[in-house]
Coordinates of C-alpha atoms in Angstrom, one line a residue:
X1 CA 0.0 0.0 0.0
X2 CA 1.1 3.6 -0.5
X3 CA 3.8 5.1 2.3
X4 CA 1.8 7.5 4.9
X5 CA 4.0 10.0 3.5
X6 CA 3.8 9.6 0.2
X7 CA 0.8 12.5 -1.3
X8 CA -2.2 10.5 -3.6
X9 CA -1.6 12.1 -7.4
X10 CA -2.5 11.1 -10.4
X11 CA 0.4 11.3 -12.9
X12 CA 3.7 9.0 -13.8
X13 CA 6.6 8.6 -15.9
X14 CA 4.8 4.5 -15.8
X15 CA 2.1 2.3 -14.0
X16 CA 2.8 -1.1 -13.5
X17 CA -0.7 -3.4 -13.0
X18 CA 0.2 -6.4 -10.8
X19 CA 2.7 -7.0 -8.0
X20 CA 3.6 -9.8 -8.3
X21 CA 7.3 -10.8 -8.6
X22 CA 7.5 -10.3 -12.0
X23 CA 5.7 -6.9 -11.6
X24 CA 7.8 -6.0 -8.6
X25 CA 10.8 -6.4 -10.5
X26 CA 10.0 -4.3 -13.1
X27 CA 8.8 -1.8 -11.4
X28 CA 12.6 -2.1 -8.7
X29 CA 14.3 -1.7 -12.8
X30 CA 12.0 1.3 -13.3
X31 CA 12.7 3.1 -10.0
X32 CA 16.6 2.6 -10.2
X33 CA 16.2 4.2 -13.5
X34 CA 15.2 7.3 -11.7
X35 CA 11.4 6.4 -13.5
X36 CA 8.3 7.8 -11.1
X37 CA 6.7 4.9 -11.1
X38 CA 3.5 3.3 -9.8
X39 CA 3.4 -0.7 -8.9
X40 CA -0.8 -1.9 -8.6
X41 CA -2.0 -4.5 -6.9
X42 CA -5.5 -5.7 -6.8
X43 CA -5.8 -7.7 -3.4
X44 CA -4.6 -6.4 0.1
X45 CA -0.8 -7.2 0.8
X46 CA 0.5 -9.8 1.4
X47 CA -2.1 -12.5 -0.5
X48 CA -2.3 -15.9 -1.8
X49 CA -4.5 -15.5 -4.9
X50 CA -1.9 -15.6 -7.9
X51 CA 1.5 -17.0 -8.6
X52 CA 4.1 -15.5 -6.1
X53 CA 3.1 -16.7 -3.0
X54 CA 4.6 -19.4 -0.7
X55 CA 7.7 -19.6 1.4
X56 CA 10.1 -21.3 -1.6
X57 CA 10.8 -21.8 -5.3
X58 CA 13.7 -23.4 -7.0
X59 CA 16.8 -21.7 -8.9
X60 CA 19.0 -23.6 -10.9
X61 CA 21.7 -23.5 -13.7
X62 CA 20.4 -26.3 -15.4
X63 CA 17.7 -25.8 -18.0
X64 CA 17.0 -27.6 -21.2
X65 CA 16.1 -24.7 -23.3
X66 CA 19.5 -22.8 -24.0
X67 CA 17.4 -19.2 -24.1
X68 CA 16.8 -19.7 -20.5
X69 CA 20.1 -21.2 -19.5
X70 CA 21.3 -18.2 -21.3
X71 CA 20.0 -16.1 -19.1
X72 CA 20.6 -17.3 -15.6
X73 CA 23.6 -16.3 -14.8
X74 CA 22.0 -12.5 -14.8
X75 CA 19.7 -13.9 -12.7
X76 CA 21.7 -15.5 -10.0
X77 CA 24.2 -11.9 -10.2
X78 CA 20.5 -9.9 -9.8
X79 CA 19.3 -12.1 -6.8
X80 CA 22.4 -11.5 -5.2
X81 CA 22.6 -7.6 -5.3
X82 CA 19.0 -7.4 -4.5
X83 CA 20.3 -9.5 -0.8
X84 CA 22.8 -7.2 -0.4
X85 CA 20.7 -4.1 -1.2
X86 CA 18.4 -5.4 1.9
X87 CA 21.2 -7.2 4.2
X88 CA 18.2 -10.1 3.9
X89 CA 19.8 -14.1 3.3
X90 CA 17.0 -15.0 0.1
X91 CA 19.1 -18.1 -1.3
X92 CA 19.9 -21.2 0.0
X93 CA 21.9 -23.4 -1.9
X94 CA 21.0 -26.9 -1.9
X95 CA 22.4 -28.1 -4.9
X96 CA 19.6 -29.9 -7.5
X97 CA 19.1 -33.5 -8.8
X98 CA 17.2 -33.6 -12.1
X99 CA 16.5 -37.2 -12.8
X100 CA 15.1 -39.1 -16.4
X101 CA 15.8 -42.0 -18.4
X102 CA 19.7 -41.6 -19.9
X103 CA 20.0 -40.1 -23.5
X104 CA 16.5 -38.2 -22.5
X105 CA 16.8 -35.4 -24.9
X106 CA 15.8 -32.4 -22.2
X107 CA 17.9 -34.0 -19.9
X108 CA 20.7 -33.9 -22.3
X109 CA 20.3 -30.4 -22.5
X110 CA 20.2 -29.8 -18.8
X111 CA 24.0 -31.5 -18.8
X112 CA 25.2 -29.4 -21.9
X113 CA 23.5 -26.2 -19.9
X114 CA 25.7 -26.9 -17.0
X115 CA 28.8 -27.9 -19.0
X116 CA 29.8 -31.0 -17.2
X117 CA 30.0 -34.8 -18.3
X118 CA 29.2 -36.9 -15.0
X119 CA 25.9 -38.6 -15.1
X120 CA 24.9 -40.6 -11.9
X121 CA 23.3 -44.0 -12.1
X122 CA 21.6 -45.4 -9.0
X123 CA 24.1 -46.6 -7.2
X124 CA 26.1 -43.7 -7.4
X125 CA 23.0 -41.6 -6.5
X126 CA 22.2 -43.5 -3.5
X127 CA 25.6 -42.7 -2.3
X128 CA 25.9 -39.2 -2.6
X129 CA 22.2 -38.9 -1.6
X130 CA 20.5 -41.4 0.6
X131 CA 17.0 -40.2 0.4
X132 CA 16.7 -41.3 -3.2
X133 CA 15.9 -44.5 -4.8
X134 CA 16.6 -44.4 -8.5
X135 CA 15.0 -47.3 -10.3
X136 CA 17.0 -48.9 -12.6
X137 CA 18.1 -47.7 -15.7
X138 CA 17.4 -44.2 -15.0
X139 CA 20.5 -41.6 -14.3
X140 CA 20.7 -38.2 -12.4
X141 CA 22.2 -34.9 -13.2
X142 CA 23.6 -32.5 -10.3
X143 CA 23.4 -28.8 -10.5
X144 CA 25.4 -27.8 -7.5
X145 CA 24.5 -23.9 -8.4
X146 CA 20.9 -24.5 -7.4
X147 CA 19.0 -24.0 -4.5
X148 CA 15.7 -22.4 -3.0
X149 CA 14.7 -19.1 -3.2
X150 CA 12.8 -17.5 0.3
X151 CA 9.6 -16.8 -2.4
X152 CA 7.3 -14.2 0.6
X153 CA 10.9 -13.1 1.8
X154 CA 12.5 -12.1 -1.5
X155 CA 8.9 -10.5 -2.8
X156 CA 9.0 -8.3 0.0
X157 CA 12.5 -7.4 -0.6
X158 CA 12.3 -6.2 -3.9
X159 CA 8.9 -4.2 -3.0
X160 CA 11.1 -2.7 -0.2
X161 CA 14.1 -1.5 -2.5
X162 CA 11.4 -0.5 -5.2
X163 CA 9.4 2.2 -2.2
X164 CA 13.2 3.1 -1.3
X165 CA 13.9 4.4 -4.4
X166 CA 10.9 6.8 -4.8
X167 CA 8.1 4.6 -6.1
X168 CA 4.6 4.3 -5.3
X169 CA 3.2 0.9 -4.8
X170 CA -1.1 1.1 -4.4
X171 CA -2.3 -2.4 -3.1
X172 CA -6.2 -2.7 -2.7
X173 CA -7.1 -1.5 -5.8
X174 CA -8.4 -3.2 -8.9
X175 CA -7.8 -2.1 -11.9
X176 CA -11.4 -1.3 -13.5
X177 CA -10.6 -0.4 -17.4
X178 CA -7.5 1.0 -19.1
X179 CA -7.4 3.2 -21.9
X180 CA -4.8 3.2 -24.3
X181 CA -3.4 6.2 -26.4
X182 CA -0.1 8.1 -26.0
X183 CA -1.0 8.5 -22.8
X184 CA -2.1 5.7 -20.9
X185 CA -5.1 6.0 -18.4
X186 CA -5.8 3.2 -15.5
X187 CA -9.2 3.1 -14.0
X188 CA -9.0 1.8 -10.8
X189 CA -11.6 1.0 -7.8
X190 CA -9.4 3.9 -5.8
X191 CA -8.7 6.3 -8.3
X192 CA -7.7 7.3 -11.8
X193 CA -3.9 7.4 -13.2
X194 CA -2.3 8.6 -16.2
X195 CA 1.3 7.6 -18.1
X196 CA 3.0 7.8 -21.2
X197 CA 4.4 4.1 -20.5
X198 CA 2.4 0.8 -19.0
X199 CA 3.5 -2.3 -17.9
X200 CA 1.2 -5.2 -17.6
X201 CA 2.3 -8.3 -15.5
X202 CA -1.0 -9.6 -13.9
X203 CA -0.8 -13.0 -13.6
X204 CA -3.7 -15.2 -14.7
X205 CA -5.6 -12.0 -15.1
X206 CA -3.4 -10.8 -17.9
X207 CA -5.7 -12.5 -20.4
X208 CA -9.1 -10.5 -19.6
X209 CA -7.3 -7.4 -19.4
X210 CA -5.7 -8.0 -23.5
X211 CA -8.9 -9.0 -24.4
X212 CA -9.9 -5.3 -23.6
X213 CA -6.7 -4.0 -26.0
X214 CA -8.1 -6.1 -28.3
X215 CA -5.6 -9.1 -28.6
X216 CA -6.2 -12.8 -27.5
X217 CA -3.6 -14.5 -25.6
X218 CA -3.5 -18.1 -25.3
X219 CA -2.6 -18.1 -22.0
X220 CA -4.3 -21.0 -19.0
X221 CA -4.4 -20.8 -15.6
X222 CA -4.2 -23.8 -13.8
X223 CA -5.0 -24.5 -10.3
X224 CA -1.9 -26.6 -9.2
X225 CA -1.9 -28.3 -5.7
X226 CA 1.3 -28.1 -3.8
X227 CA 2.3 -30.8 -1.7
X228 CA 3.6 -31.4 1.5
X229 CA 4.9 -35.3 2.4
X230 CA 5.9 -36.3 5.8
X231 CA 9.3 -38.2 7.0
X232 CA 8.1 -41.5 7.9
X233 CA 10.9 -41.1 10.4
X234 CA 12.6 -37.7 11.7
X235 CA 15.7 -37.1 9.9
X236 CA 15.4 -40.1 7.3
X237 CA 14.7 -38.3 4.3
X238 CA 17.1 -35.0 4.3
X239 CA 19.2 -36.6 1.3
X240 CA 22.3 -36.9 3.2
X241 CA 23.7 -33.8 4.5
X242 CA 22.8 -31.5 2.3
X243 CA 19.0 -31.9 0.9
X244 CA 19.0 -31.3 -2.7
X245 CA 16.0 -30.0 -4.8
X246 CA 15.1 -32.0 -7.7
X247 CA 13.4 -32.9 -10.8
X248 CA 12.4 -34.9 -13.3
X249 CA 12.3 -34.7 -16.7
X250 CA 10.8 -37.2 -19.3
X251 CA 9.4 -39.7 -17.1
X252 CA 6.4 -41.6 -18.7
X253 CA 4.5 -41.4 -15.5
X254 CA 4.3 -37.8 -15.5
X255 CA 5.4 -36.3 -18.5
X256 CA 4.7 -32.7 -16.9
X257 CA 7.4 -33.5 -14.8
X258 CA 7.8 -33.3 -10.5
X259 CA 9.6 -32.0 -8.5
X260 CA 10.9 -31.2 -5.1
X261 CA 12.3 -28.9 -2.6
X262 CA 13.5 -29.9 1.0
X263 CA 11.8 -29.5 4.3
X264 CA 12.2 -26.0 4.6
X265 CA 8.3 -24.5 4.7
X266 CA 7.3 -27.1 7.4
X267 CA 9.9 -29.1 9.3
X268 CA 9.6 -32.3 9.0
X269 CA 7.6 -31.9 5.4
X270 CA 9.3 -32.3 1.9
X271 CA 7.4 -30.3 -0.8
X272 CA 6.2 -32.5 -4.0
X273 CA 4.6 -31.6 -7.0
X274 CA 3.4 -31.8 -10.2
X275 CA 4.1 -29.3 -12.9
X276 CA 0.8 -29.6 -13.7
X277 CA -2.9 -28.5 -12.4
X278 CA -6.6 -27.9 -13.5
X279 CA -7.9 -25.6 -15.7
X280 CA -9.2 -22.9 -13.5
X281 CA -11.1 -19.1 -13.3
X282 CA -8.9 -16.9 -11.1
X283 CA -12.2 -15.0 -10.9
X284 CA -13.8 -17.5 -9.0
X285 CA -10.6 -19.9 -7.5
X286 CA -12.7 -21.7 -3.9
X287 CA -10.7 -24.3 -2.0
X288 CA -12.0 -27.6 -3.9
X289 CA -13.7 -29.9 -2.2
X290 CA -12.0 -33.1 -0.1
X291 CA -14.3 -35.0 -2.0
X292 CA -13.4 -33.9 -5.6
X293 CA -11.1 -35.9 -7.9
X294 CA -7.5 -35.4 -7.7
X295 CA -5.6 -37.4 -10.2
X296 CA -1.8 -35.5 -9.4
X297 CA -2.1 -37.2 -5.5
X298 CA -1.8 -40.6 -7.3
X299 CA 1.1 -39.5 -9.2
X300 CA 3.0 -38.2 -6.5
X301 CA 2.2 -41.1 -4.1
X302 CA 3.4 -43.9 -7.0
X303 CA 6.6 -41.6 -7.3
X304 CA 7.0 -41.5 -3.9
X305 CA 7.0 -44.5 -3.2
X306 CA 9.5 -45.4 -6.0
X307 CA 11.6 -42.8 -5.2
X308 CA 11.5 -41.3 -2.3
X309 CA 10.8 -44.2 0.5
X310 CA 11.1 -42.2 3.4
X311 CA 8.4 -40.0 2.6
X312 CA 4.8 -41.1 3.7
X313 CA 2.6 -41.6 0.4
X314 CA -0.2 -39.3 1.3
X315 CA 0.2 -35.7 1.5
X316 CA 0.1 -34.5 5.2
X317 CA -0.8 -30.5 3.9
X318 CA -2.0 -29.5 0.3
X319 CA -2.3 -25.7 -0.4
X320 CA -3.1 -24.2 -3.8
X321 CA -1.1 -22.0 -6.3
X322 CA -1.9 -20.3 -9.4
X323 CA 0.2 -21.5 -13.1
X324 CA -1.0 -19.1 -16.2
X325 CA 0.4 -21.2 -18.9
X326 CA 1.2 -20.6 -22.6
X327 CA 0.9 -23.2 -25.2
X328 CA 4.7 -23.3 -25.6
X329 CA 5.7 -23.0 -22.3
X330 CA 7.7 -20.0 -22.5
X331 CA 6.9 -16.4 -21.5
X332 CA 5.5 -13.5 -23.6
X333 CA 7.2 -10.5 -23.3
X334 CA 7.1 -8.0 -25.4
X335 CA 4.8 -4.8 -26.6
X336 CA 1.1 -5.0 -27.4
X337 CA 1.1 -5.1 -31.4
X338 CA -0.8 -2.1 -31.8
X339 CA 0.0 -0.1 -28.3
X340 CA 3.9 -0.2 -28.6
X341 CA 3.9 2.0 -24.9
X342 CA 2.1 -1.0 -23.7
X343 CA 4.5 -4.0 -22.6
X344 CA 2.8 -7.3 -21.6
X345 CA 4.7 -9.6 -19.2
X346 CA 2.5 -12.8 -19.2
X347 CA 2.0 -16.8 -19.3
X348 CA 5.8 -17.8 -16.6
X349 CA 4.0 -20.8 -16.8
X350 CA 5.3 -22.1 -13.5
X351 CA 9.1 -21.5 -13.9
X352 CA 9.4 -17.9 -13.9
X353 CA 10.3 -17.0 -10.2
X354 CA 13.8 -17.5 -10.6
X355 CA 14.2 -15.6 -13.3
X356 CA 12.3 -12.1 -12.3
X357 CA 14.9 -10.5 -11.7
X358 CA 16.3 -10.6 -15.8
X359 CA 12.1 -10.5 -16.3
X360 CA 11.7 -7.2 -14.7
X361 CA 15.2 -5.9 -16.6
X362 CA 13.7 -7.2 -20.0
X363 CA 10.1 -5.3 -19.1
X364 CA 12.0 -2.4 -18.2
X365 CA 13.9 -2.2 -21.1
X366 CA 11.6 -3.1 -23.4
X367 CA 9.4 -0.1 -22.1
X368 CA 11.9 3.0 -22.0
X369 CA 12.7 1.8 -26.0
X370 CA 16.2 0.2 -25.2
X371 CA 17.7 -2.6 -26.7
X372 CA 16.8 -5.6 -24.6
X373 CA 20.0 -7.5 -22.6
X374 CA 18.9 -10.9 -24.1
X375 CA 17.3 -12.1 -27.1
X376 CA 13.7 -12.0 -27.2
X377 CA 13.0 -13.9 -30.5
X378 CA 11.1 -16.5 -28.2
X379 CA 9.1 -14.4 -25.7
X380 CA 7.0 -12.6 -28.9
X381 CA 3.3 -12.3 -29.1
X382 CA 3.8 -12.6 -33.2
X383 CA 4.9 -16.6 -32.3
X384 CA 1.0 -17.6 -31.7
X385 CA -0.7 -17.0 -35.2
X386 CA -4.1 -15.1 -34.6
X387 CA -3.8 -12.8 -32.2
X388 CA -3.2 -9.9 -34.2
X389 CA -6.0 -10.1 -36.1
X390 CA -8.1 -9.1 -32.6
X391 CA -5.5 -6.4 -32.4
X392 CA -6.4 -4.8 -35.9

């Protein structure tokens, strides 16, 4: 919500909808540019209704698309100014395990990402990690860069640098209608805001709010349930001394993939899930009911109990997050096709956290006209044929 001190007005260099990580970001980028800048939010902070959420997400190195791998390395250098800029601890590494069948193509890429030649079969797993069970014929690749990121921690971090350096973030208020031209004007439940430059990273309501630019997305939100598995016995599944994340990658039992993170949320409780969820309305996301279907809990358990024996195979806490995914699974960033002061940040399809640090950057730049730090051949509306035609 707005500072005390900081006066209500109406006017900025940009608005930002959505303050999320992503959003944050981006708006952090903007206010280090010297940028008056205002960061909305629709719900009261802090929330649980969209995407950034939770007490911890993964980084790693290891990636099998090479844009991405590209681009962690800014990442990783971004998280760690943004700890010191606080003095707040908002990594922890933990080193990752991604496992799959050997010659698996994405898992072949994940090596070639971290440039190094040892593969792990099961035996050689087992050793350096207890915890895990790899069945045979299966092998394991180790990104020692990894680790978890302190998701609530590090999201009020970033809002905390972004107020320090003069900008205005608004939390309560919805954003009603938005009105494009050269300059932009937000309608909002609170108030009404004008800039030359807008910034629009809202999550799974990213969609609805195109639709009124005039451009479809394909974007999905899926409800995903998150997954907390209890230690059949204190201590018997931290994965030797240091707990690893993982995940896995081309497994014919869940070809969305899993993965993990250790007991760090909950003590006691390792954190399980598919990359995957239910087609949902962030409109109207309600707790689902005990009694409704929930086909990822049989996943997880079977791959529990394959993989992880010291884990219990029922869940012992299940919470909810939001995914807004885009046919491709990569993100769309880049200016709406008609609006070019409009930048649209959308569809992180449930691997964007680590990475909002270079997001942000790329939004920033991308809105004051610069030439963007990474390629952005594969973030472009243009790559999903129909969409302009709405636009026109």
């Amino acid at each position: 919500m707005a500072a005390p001190s900081q006066p209500q007005k109406s006017t900025y260099d940009v608005i930002v909808i959505g303050a999320g990580i992503q959003g944050s970001f981006t708006a952090y980028h903007l206010a280090q540019r010297h940028k008056d800048t205002l960061l909305l939010e629709q719900f009261l902070l802090p929330h649980s209704r969209g995407s950034s959420h939770g007490q911890s997400r993964i980084i790693r190195s290891a990636y099998p698309q090479e844009h991405y791998s590209r681009m962690m390395p800014d990442s990783f250098r971004l998280w760690q100014q943004l700890e010191a800029e606080t003095g707040t601890t908002l990594y922890r590494q933990t080193g990752l395990v991604v496992l799959g069948p050997p010659g698996e193509p994405q898992l072949e890429a994940c090596r070639k990402s971290l440039g190094v030649d040892e593969v792990l079969d099961a035996a050689a797993l087992a050793w350096r990690f207890p915890g895990f069970r790899l069945p045979a014929g299966q092998v394991a690749v180790v990104d020692d860069t990894a680790g978890v990121l302190f998701a609530d921690r590090a999201l009020r971090a970033v809002q905390e640098v972004f107020r320090r350096h003069g900008g205005t973030l608004r939390d309560g208020e919805k954003v009603l209608r938005i009105q494009p031209g050269a300059t932009v004007t937000v309608t909002t439940t609170a108030g009404v805001y004008k800039a030359p430059r807008l910034i629009l990273t809202a999550g799974a309501w990213t969609g609805a709010f195109m639709e009124q630019l005039g451009v479809r997305l394909p974007l999905q939100p899926l409800r995903i349930d998150v997954c907390y598995w209890r230690e059949k016995q204190p201590g018997s599944a931290r994965l030797g001394r240091v707990s690893p994340c993982f995940l896995t990658l081309g497994l014919s039992q869940a070809p969305h993939g899993i993965y993990g993170l250790p007991s760090i949320e909950y003590p006691g409780l390792m954190k399980v899930c598919h990359h995957h969820g239910s087609p949902t309305d962030p409109e109207k996301r309600e707790p689902v009911p005990s009694s409704a279907p929930r086909p990822d809990i049989g996943i997880l358990g079977s791959f529990i109990s394959s993989y992880l024996p010291g884990l219990e195979t029922q869940p012992a806490v299940m919470e909810t997050c939001l995914y807004t995914n885009t046919p491709d699974g990569d993100f769309i960033l880049d200016r709406h096709p008609k609006f070019s002061n409009i930048v649209i940040g959308a569809g992180f399809s449930g691997h964007g956290f680590k990475m909002a640090p270079v997001v942000g950057k790329l939004l920033c730049e991308l809105s004051l006209g610069e030439e963007p730090s990474h390629n952005m051949t594969r973030f472009a509306i243009t790559r999903f044929p129909g969409v302009l035609a709405a636009a026109l």
